[in-house]
Amino acid sequence: MIALLRVAVAWATVLAFAWFGKGWLADLSQPLVAGGLFAWLLAVIVWAAFGVVHEAEAIAHRLGEPLGTLVLTLSIVIIEVALISAVMLSAKDAPTLGRDTMFAVLMIVLNGVVGLGLLVGGLRHHQQRYNLQGASAFMSVIIPLTTIALIIPNFTSSTSDGTLTTLQAVTFSVFTLALYGVFLLIQTGRHSEFFIDAEAQETGLEGDAATASGGIAKHIGLLLANVVPIVILAKSLAVILDHGIAALGAPSALGGVLIAAIVFTPEGISALKAVARNELQRAINLCLGAATSTVGLTVPAVLAIGLLTGQTVVLGLKPTEMTLLAVTLILSAQTFSGTRTTVLEGAVHLVLFFVYLVLIFSP
């Protein structure tokens, strides 16, 4: 009943903005009107995103790992790409939005969610076990993807402002998609056991979960019914978001942070629940999978929009951000270099996350 109500509210909002949205969005000079519309769209999009997570988790229960978390991750990243695309196409002047959103996702997921998850898991379960091979596979892809996308553009001699030439944009997009594609083949095929909890493999529990069947078509239908209105409403939210940031004189990076927070809050809660249940492997698949998919899919998307519309796309991070990213990658590689985690790793990741939050408003 709740699932159907959620879908009904989402699609009713879509119809309302289809009929009256042009008039509502034409004049956002009144703060109460703009704030009310933003709150309405935000509430519906977040509620629908929770619906996506709920249906994806139901599918995950039937498909087992790693296909289950992959469905959830891809669904969330599609929503993220849709929001970024909507803002870029509506604002026509958001050269750093893709970069800011990817960086925000990496900081929120790799430091915020991972840090809080390891802290809670350590306090509740002392030490938690996971599959080292899977975490290592994720990090071996995340490190080159983030370096190619967010660091190398600052050091190319063809441009001097963190942008890429047309040749670089096309080839980097191809390289990014190819590497991500190879990773998906490994994750879902030849080495899928890397992404399954080691204890579950030993006891055979994961295989039982994977054989669960029935109702997949219904959950896929509800998942799509929640995703589509989010994508449609993204354009209206983008108009209000762009207006609000400009009117408040807020940092431009705040747009990327808000998009990342809107999209990944439900998935982050899902990861934290998994940690509380002592299912660290599932949480790692969600967090590191989100980081991998975000860069692997967002980079080609924003570069394609830039090339097709003639917009400038700035990918290179600022020096302080590059430093924070480098420390995050080193710390993540160190955190997932053993087979168990403790409270200490969580505390260190959280400190980096708080540093990131401070730098947004005091760069």
PDB file of N, CA, C and O in Angstrom, residues 106-167:
ATOM      1  N   LEU A 106      32.072  11.367  -3.583  1.00  0.00           N
ATOM      2  CA  LEU A 106      33.242  10.653  -3.076  1.00  0.00           C
ATOM      3  C   LEU A 106      33.472  10.964  -1.598  1.00  0.00           C
ATOM      4  O   LEU A 106      33.763  10.068  -0.798  1.00  0.00           O
ATOM      5  N   MET A 107      33.338  12.249  -1.221  1.00  0.00           N
ATOM      6  CA  MET A 107      33.559  12.620   0.173  1.00  0.00           C
ATOM      7  C   MET A 107      32.450  12.087   1.077  1.00  0.00           C
ATOM      8  O   MET A 107      32.711  11.575   2.174  1.00  0.00           O
ATOM      9  N   ILE A 108      31.198  12.199   0.621  1.00  0.00           N
ATOM     10  CA  ILE A 108      30.073  11.725   1.434  1.00  0.00           C
ATOM     11  C   ILE A 108      30.136  10.211   1.606  1.00  0.00           C
ATOM     12  O   ILE A 108      29.947   9.693   2.715  1.00  0.00           O
ATOM     13  N   VAL A 109      30.405   9.498   0.511  1.00  0.00           N
ATOM     14  CA  VAL A 109      30.386   8.038   0.558  1.00  0.00           C
ATOM     15  C   VAL A 109      31.648   7.484   1.211  1.00  0.00           C
ATOM     16  O   VAL A 109      31.576   6.687   2.160  1.00  0.00           O
ATOM     17  N   LEU A 110      32.825   7.888   0.697  1.00  0.00           N
ATOM     18  CA  LEU A 110      34.077   7.285   1.163  1.00  0.00           C
ATOM     19  C   LEU A 110      34.485   7.748   2.558  1.00  0.00           C
ATOM     20  O   LEU A 110      35.190   7.015   3.266  1.00  0.00           O
ATOM     21  N   ASN A 111      34.054   8.942   2.958  1.00  0.00           N
ATOM     22  CA  ASN A 111      34.417   9.426   4.288  1.00  0.00           C
ATOM     23  C   ASN A 111      33.223   9.495   5.233  1.00  0.00           C
ATOM     24  O   ASN A 111      33.287   9.007   6.358  1.00  0.00           O
ATOM     25  N   GLY A 112      32.110  10.089   4.765  1.00  0.00           N
ATOM     26  CA  GLY A 112      30.955  10.229   5.642  1.00  0.00           C
ATOM     27  C   GLY A 112      30.276   8.912   5.968  1.00  0.00           C
ATOM     28  O   GLY A 112      30.206   8.503   7.137  1.00  0.00           O
ATOM     29  N   VAL A 113      29.778   8.225   4.940  1.00  0.00           N
ATOM     30  CA  VAL A 113      29.044   6.979   5.173  1.00  0.00           C
ATOM     31  C   VAL A 113      29.973   5.870   5.656  1.00  0.00           C
ATOM     32  O   VAL A 113      29.656   5.143   6.607  1.00  0.00           O
ATOM     33  N   VAL A 114      31.127   5.720   4.998  1.00  0.00           N
ATOM     34  CA  VAL A 114      32.089   4.689   5.424  1.00  0.00           C
ATOM     35  C   VAL A 114      32.558   4.958   6.848  1.00  0.00           C
ATOM     36  O   VAL A 114      32.620   4.044   7.681  1.00  0.00           O
ATOM     37  N   GLY A 115      32.874   6.221   7.149  1.00  0.00           N
ATOM     38  CA  GLY A 115      33.344   6.555   8.489  1.00  0.00           C
ATOM     39  C   GLY A 115      32.309   6.265   9.552  1.00  0.00           C
ATOM     40  O   GLY A 115      32.598   5.611  10.562  1.00  0.00           O
ATOM     41  N   LEU A 116      31.070   6.733   9.336  1.00  0.00           N
ATOM     42  CA  LEU A 116      30.019   6.497  10.320  1.00  0.00           C
ATOM     43  C   LEU A 116      29.701   5.012  10.416  1.00  0.00           C
ATOM     44  O   LEU A 116      29.483   4.479  11.521  1.00  0.00           O
ATOM     45  N   GLY A 117      29.706   4.324   9.274  1.00  0.00           N
ATOM     46  CA  GLY A 117      29.419   2.893   9.280  1.00  0.00           C
ATOM     47  C   GLY A 117      30.447   2.099  10.053  1.00  0.00           C
ATOM     48  O   GLY A 117      30.105   1.237  10.879  1.00  0.00           O
ATOM     49  N   LEU A 118      31.727   2.374   9.809  1.00  0.00           N
ATOM     50  CA  LEU A 118      32.775   1.648  10.528  1.00  0.00           C
ATOM     51  C   LEU A 118      32.787   2.001  12.009  1.00  0.00           C
ATOM     52  O   LEU A 118      33.086   1.149  12.856  1.00  0.00           O
ATOM     53  N   LEU A 119      32.441   3.250  12.329  1.00  0.00           N
ATOM     54  CA  LEU A 119      32.381   3.647  13.735  1.00  0.00           C
ATOM     55  C   LEU A 119      31.248   2.921  14.453  1.00  0.00           C
ATOM     56  O   LEU A 119      31.451   2.333  15.527  1.00  0.00           O
ATOM     57  N   VAL A 120      30.061   2.939  13.845  1.00  0.00           N
ATOM     58  CA  VAL A 120      28.909   2.250  14.449  1.00  0.00           C
ATOM     59  C   VAL A 120      29.160   0.747  14.501  1.00  0.00           C
ATOM     60  O   VAL A 120      28.901   0.088  15.523  1.00  0.00           O
ATOM     61  N   GLY A 121      29.665   0.191  13.400  1.00  0.00           N
ATOM     62  CA  GLY A 121      29.937  -1.247  13.371  1.00  0.00           C
ATOM     63  C   GLY A 121      30.986  -1.664  14.377  1.00  0.00           C
ATOM     64  O   GLY A 121      30.850  -2.717  15.029  1.00  0.00           O
ATOM     65  N   GLY A 122      32.011  -0.824  14.543  1.00  0.00           N
ATOM     66  CA  GLY A 122      33.054  -1.147  15.509  1.00  0.00           C
ATOM     67  C   GLY A 122      32.551  -1.093  16.940  1.00  0.00           C
ATOM     68  O   GLY A 122      32.894  -1.946  17.768  1.00  0.00           O
ATOM     69  N   LEU A 123      31.727  -0.083  17.237  1.00  0.00           N
ATOM     70  CA  LEU A 123      31.180   0.027  18.586  1.00  0.00           C
ATOM     71  C   LEU A 123      30.218  -1.115  18.899  1.00  0.00           C
ATOM     72  O   LEU A 123      30.158  -1.587  20.038  1.00  0.00           O
ATOM     73  N   ARG A 124      29.502  -1.572  17.884  1.00  0.00           N
ATOM     74  CA  ARG A 124      28.480  -2.596  18.113  1.00  0.00           C
ATOM     75  C   ARG A 124      29.031  -4.014  18.013  1.00  0.00           C
ATOM     76  O   ARG A 124      28.612  -4.899  18.751  1.00  0.00           O
ATOM     77  N   HIS A 125      29.973  -4.216  17.081  1.00  0.00           N
ATOM     78  CA  HIS A 125      30.457  -5.572  16.826  1.00  0.00           C
ATOM     79  C   HIS A 125      31.965  -5.731  17.045  1.00  0.00           C
ATOM     80  O   HIS A 125      32.515  -6.795  16.749  1.00  0.00           O
ATOM     81  N   HIS A 126      32.620  -4.666  17.524  1.00  0.00           N
ATOM     82  CA  HIS A 126      34.066  -4.667  17.796  1.00  0.00           C
ATOM     83  C   HIS A 126      34.869  -4.761  16.495  1.00  0.00           C
ATOM     84  O   HIS A 126      35.501  -3.785  16.094  1.00  0.00           O
ATOM     85  N   GLN A 127      34.900  -5.889  15.842  1.00  0.00           N
ATOM     86  CA  GLN A 127      35.566  -6.042  14.552  1.00  0.00           C
ATOM     87  C   GLN A 127      34.579  -6.646  13.559  1.00  0.00           C
ATOM     88  O   GLN A 127      33.770  -7.497  13.923  1.00  0.00           O
ATOM     89  N   GLN A 128      34.660  -6.168  12.308  1.00  0.00           N
ATOM     90  CA  GLN A 128      33.777  -6.693  11.276  1.00  0.00           C
ATOM     91  C   GLN A 128      34.594  -7.235  10.111  1.00  0.00           C
ATOM     92  O   GLN A 128      35.593  -6.641   9.713  1.00  0.00           O
ATOM     93  N   ARG A 129      34.122  -8.339   9.579  1.00  0.00           N
ATOM     94  CA  ARG A 129      34.846  -9.029   8.524  1.00  0.00           C
ATOM     95  C   ARG A 129      34.210  -8.762   7.164  1.00  0.00           C
ATOM     96  O   ARG A 129      33.003  -8.565   7.060  1.00  0.00           O
ATOM     97  N   TYR A 130      35.044  -8.732   6.129  1.00  0.00           N
ATOM     98  CA  TYR A 130      34.556  -8.544   4.765  1.00  0.00           C
ATOM     99  C   TYR A 130      35.497  -9.262   3.808  1.00  0.00           C
ATOM    100  O   TYR A 130      36.555  -9.781   4.212  1.00  0.00           O
ATOM    101  N   ASN A 131      35.132  -9.273   2.524  1.00  0.00           N
ATOM    102  CA  ASN A 131      35.941  -9.950   1.507  1.00  0.00           C
ATOM    103  C   ASN A 131      36.981  -8.974   0.975  1.00  0.00           C
ATOM    104  O   ASN A 131      36.650  -8.015   0.265  1.00  0.00           O
ATOM    105  N   LEU A 132      38.234  -9.200   1.315  1.00  0.00           N
ATOM    106  CA  LEU A 132      39.312  -8.291   0.935  1.00  0.00           C
ATOM    107  C   LEU A 132      39.452  -8.179  -0.578  1.00  0.00           C
ATOM    108  O   LEU A 132      39.738  -7.102  -1.110  1.00  0.00           O
ATOM    109  N   GLN A 133      39.251  -9.274  -1.305  1.00  0.00           N
ATOM    110  CA  GLN A 133      39.430  -9.248  -2.754  1.00  0.00           C
ATOM    111  C   GLN A 133      38.443  -8.288  -3.426  1.00  0.00           C
ATOM    112  O   GLN A 133      38.798  -7.583  -4.373  1.00  0.00           O
ATOM    113  N   GLY A 134      37.218  -8.248  -2.928  1.00  0.00           N
ATOM    114  CA  GLY A 134      36.226  -7.346  -3.497  1.00  0.00           C
ATOM    115  C   GLY A 134      36.577  -5.884  -3.248  1.00  0.00           C
ATOM    116  O   GLY A 134      36.519  -5.055  -4.157  1.00  0.00           O
ATOM    117  N   ALA A 135      36.938  -5.554  -2.008  1.00  0.00           N
ATOM    118  CA  ALA A 135      37.314  -4.177  -1.675  1.00  0.00           C
ATOM    119  C   ALA A 135      38.532  -3.735  -2.477  1.00  0.00           C
ATOM    120  O   ALA A 135      38.599  -2.598  -2.960  1.00  0.00           O
ATOM    121  N   SER A 136      39.504  -4.630  -2.635  1.00  0.00           N
ATOM    122  CA  SER A 136      40.710  -4.308  -3.413  1.00  0.00           C
ATOM    123  C   SER A 136      40.356  -4.053  -4.876  1.00  0.00           C
ATOM    124  O   SER A 136      40.914  -3.155  -5.517  1.00  0.00           O
ATOM    125  N   ALA A 137      39.410  -4.836  -5.403  1.00  0.00           N
ATOM    126  CA  ALA A 137      38.976  -4.637  -6.791  1.00  0.00           C
ATOM    127  C   ALA A 137      38.326  -3.270  -6.962  1.00  0.00           C
ATOM    128  O   ALA A 137      38.583  -2.554  -7.947  1.00  0.00           O
ATOM    129  N   PHE A 138      37.480  -2.897  -6.012  1.00  0.00           N
ATOM    130  CA  PHE A 138      36.860  -1.577  -6.069  1.00  0.00           C
ATOM    131  C   PHE A 138      37.923  -0.478  -6.068  1.00  0.00           C
ATOM    132  O   PHE A 138      37.891   0.433  -6.905  1.00  0.00           O
ATOM    133  N   MET A 139      38.868  -0.541  -5.123  1.00  0.00           N
ATOM    134  CA  MET A 139      39.874   0.510  -5.004  1.00  0.00           C
ATOM    135  C   MET A 139      40.789   0.567  -6.223  1.00  0.00           C
ATOM    136  O   MET A 139      41.226   1.652  -6.625  1.00  0.00           O
ATOM    137  N   SER A 140      41.066  -0.577  -6.829  1.00  0.00           N
ATOM    138  CA  SER A 140      41.937  -0.584  -8.006  1.00  0.00           C
ATOM    139  C   SER A 140      41.280   0.115  -9.192  1.00  0.00           C
ATOM    140  O   SER A 140      41.977   0.535 -10.125  1.00  0.00           O
ATOM    141  N   VAL A 141      39.966   0.264  -9.166  1.00  0.00           N
ATOM    142  CA  VAL A 141      39.253   0.983 -10.231  1.00  0.00           C
ATOM    143  C   VAL A 141      38.974   2.431  -9.819  1.00  0.00           C
ATOM    144  O   VAL A 141      39.089   3.348 -10.631  1.00  0.00           O
ATOM    145  N   ILE A 142      38.618   2.642  -8.547  1.00  0.00           N
ATOM    146  CA  ILE A 142      38.303   3.991  -8.079  1.00  0.00           C
ATOM    147  C   ILE A 142      39.508   4.915  -8.215  1.00  0.00           C
ATOM    148  O   ILE A 142      39.375   6.070  -8.656  1.00  0.00           O
ATOM    149  N   ILE A 143      40.699   4.436  -7.872  1.00  0.00           N
ATOM    150  CA  ILE A 143      41.889   5.295  -7.892  1.00  0.00           C
ATOM    151  C   ILE A 143      42.194   5.818  -9.300  1.00  0.00           C
ATOM    152  O   ILE A 143      42.340   7.040  -9.487  1.00  0.00           O
ATOM    153  N   PRO A 144      42.295   4.969 -10.328  1.00  0.00           N
ATOM    154  CA  PRO A 144      42.564   5.528 -11.667  1.00  0.00           C
ATOM    155  C   PRO A 144      41.406   6.348 -12.220  1.00  0.00           C
ATOM    156  O   PRO A 144      41.626   7.358 -12.899  1.00  0.00           O
ATOM    157  N   LEU A 145      40.163   5.940 -11.953  1.00  0.00           N
ATOM    158  CA  LEU A 145      39.020   6.694 -12.469  1.00  0.00           C
ATOM    159  C   LEU A 145      39.001   8.116 -11.908  1.00  0.00           C
ATOM    160  O   LEU A 145      38.807   9.082 -12.660  1.00  0.00           O
ATOM    161  N   THR A 146      39.184   8.257 -10.612  1.00  0.00           N
ATOM    162  CA  THR A 146      39.158   9.594 -10.007  1.00  0.00           C
ATOM    163  C   THR A 146      40.371  10.418 -10.423  1.00  0.00           C
ATOM    164  O   THR A 146      40.267  11.633 -10.601  1.00  0.00           O
ATOM    165  N   THR A 147      41.517   9.777 -10.596  1.00  0.00           N
ATOM    166  CA  THR A 147      42.712  10.500 -11.029  1.00  0.00           C
ATOM    167  C   THR A 147      42.542  11.030 -12.446  1.00  0.00           C
ATOM    168  O   THR A 147      42.848  12.195 -12.734  1.00  0.00           O
ATOM    169  N   ILE A 148      42.056  10.192 -13.342  1.00  0.00           N
ATOM    170  CA  ILE A 148      41.833  10.606 -14.734  1.00  0.00           C
ATOM    171  C   ILE A 148      40.818  11.737 -14.808  1.00  0.00           C
ATOM    172  O   ILE A 148      40.994  12.710 -15.554  1.00  0.00           O
ATOM    173  N   ALA A 149      39.746  11.624 -14.026  1.00  0.00           N
ATOM    174  CA  ALA A 149      38.642  12.575 -14.143  1.00  0.00           C
ATOM    175  C   ALA A 149      38.894  13.889 -13.415  1.00  0.00           C
ATOM    176  O   ALA A 149      38.579  14.968 -13.940  1.00  0.00           O
ATOM    177  N   LEU A 150      39.450  13.839 -12.211  1.00  0.00           N
ATOM    178  CA  LEU A 150      39.465  15.013 -11.342  1.00  0.00           C
ATOM    179  C   LEU A 150      40.841  15.625 -11.100  1.00  0.00           C
ATOM    180  O   LEU A 150      40.932  16.749 -10.581  1.00  0.00           O
ATOM    181  N   ILE A 151      41.906  14.929 -11.446  1.00  0.00           N
ATOM    182  CA  ILE A 151      43.251  15.451 -11.183  1.00  0.00           C
ATOM    183  C   ILE A 151      44.017  15.756 -12.464  1.00  0.00           C
ATOM    184  O   ILE A 151      44.574  16.848 -12.631  1.00  0.00           O
ATOM    185  N   ILE A 152      44.056  14.807 -13.387  1.00  0.00           N
ATOM    186  CA  ILE A 152      44.825  14.992 -14.627  1.00  0.00           C
ATOM    187  C   ILE A 152      44.428  16.247 -15.395  1.00  0.00           C
ATOM    188  O   ILE A 152      45.302  16.933 -15.948  1.00  0.00           O
ATOM    189  N   PRO A 153      43.130  16.629 -15.476  1.00  0.00           N
ATOM    190  CA  PRO A 153      42.784  17.856 -16.215  1.00  0.00           C
ATOM    191  C   PRO A 153      43.516  19.101 -15.734  1.00  0.00           C
ATOM    192  O   PRO A 153      43.653  20.064 -16.498  1.00  0.00           O
ATOM    193  N   ASN A 154      43.981  19.113 -14.500  1.00  0.00           N
ATOM    194  CA  ASN A 154      44.719  20.271 -13.986  1.00  0.00           C
ATOM    195  C   ASN A 154      46.152  20.331 -14.490  1.00  0.00           C
ATOM    196  O   ASN A 154      46.802  21.372 -14.376  1.00  0.00           O
ATOM    197  N   PHE A 155      46.639  19.235 -15.035  1.00  0.00           N
ATOM    198  CA  PHE A 155      48.058  19.165 -15.399  1.00  0.00           C
ATOM    199  C   PHE A 155      48.303  18.964 -16.887  1.00  0.00           C
ATOM    200  O   PHE A 155      49.442  18.790 -17.309  1.00  0.00           O
ATOM    201  N   THR A 156      47.243  18.980 -17.697  1.00  0.00           N
ATOM    202  CA  THR A 156      47.437  18.900 -19.140  1.00  0.00           C
ATOM    203  C   THR A 156      47.882  20.268 -19.651  1.00  0.00           C
ATOM    204  O   THR A 156      47.445  21.306 -19.151  1.00  0.00           O
ATOM    205  N   SER A 157      48.754  20.275 -20.660  1.00  0.00           N
ATOM    206  CA  SER A 157      49.261  21.539 -21.200  1.00  0.00           C
ATOM    207  C   SER A 157      48.360  22.118 -22.281  1.00  0.00           C
ATOM    208  O   SER A 157      48.506  23.277 -22.657  1.00  0.00           O
ATOM    209  N   SER A 158      47.417  21.320 -22.792  1.00  0.00           N
ATOM    210  CA  SER A 158      46.517  21.809 -23.839  1.00  0.00           C
ATOM    211  C   SER A 158      45.563  22.870 -23.312  1.00  0.00           C
ATOM    212  O   SER A 158      45.151  23.773 -24.035  1.00  0.00           O
ATOM    213  N   THR A 159      45.166  22.751 -22.056  1.00  0.00           N
ATOM    214  CA  THR A 159      44.300  23.735 -21.406  1.00  0.00           C
ATOM    215  C   THR A 159      44.909  24.089 -20.055  1.00  0.00           C
ATOM    216  O   THR A 159      45.752  23.358 -19.523  1.00  0.00           O
ATOM    217  N   SER A 160      44.453  25.200 -19.494  1.00  0.00           N
ATOM    218  CA  SER A 160      45.063  25.655 -18.234  1.00  0.00           C
ATOM    219  C   SER A 160      44.040  25.922 -17.141  1.00  0.00           C
ATOM    220  O   SER A 160      44.374  26.484 -16.105  1.00  0.00           O
ATOM    221  N   ASP A 161      42.802  25.509 -17.366  1.00  0.00           N
ATOM    222  CA  ASP A 161      41.746  25.831 -16.398  1.00  0.00           C
ATOM    223  C   ASP A 161      40.979  24.613 -15.915  1.00  0.00           C
ATOM    224  O   ASP A 161      39.829  24.718 -15.490  1.00  0.00           O
ATOM    225  N   GLY A 162      41.600  23.429 -15.974  1.00  0.00           N
ATOM    226  CA  GLY A 162      40.928  22.227 -15.498  1.00  0.00           C
ATOM    227  C   GLY A 162      39.947  21.644 -16.488  1.00  0.00           C
ATOM    228  O   GLY A 162      39.177  20.745 -16.139  1.00  0.00           O
ATOM    229  N   THR A 163      39.965  22.131 -17.735  1.00  0.00           N
ATOM    230  CA  THR A 163      39.086  21.596 -18.765  1.00  0.00           C
ATOM    231  C   THR A 163      39.862  20.632 -19.662  1.00  0.00           C
ATOM    232  O   THR A 163      41.070  20.448 -19.493  1.00  0.00           O
ATOM    233  N   LEU A 164      39.151  20.026 -20.603  1.00  0.00           N
ATOM    234  CA  LEU A 164      39.771  19.085 -21.535  1.00  0.00           C
ATOM    235  C   LEU A 164      39.504  19.533 -22.967  1.00  0.00           C
ATOM    236  O   LEU A 164      38.480  20.170 -23.249  1.00  0.00           O
ATOM    237  N   THR A 165      40.410  19.195 -23.864  1.00  0.00           N
ATOM    238  CA  THR A 165      40.157  19.430 -25.278  1.00  0.00           C
ATOM    239  C   THR A 165      39.111  18.421 -25.760  1.00  0.00           C
ATOM    240  O   THR A 165      38.787  17.457 -25.054  1.00  0.00           O
ATOM    241  N   THR A 166      38.604  18.637 -26.966  1.00  0.00           N
ATOM    242  CA  THR A 166      37.607  17.712 -27.512  1.00  0.00           C
ATOM    243  C   THR A 166      38.171  16.299 -27.618  1.00  0.00           C
ATOM    244  O   THR A 166      37.504  15.319 -27.251  1.00  0.00           O
ATOM    245  N   LEU A 167      39.422  16.187 -28.104  1.00  0.00           N
ATOM    246  CA  LEU A 167      40.051  14.864 -28.221  1.00  0.00           C
ATOM    247  C   LEU A 167      40.183  14.211 -26.854  1.00  0.00           C
ATOM    248  O   LEU A 167      39.870  13.029 -26.680  1.00  0.00           O
TER     249      LEU A 167
END
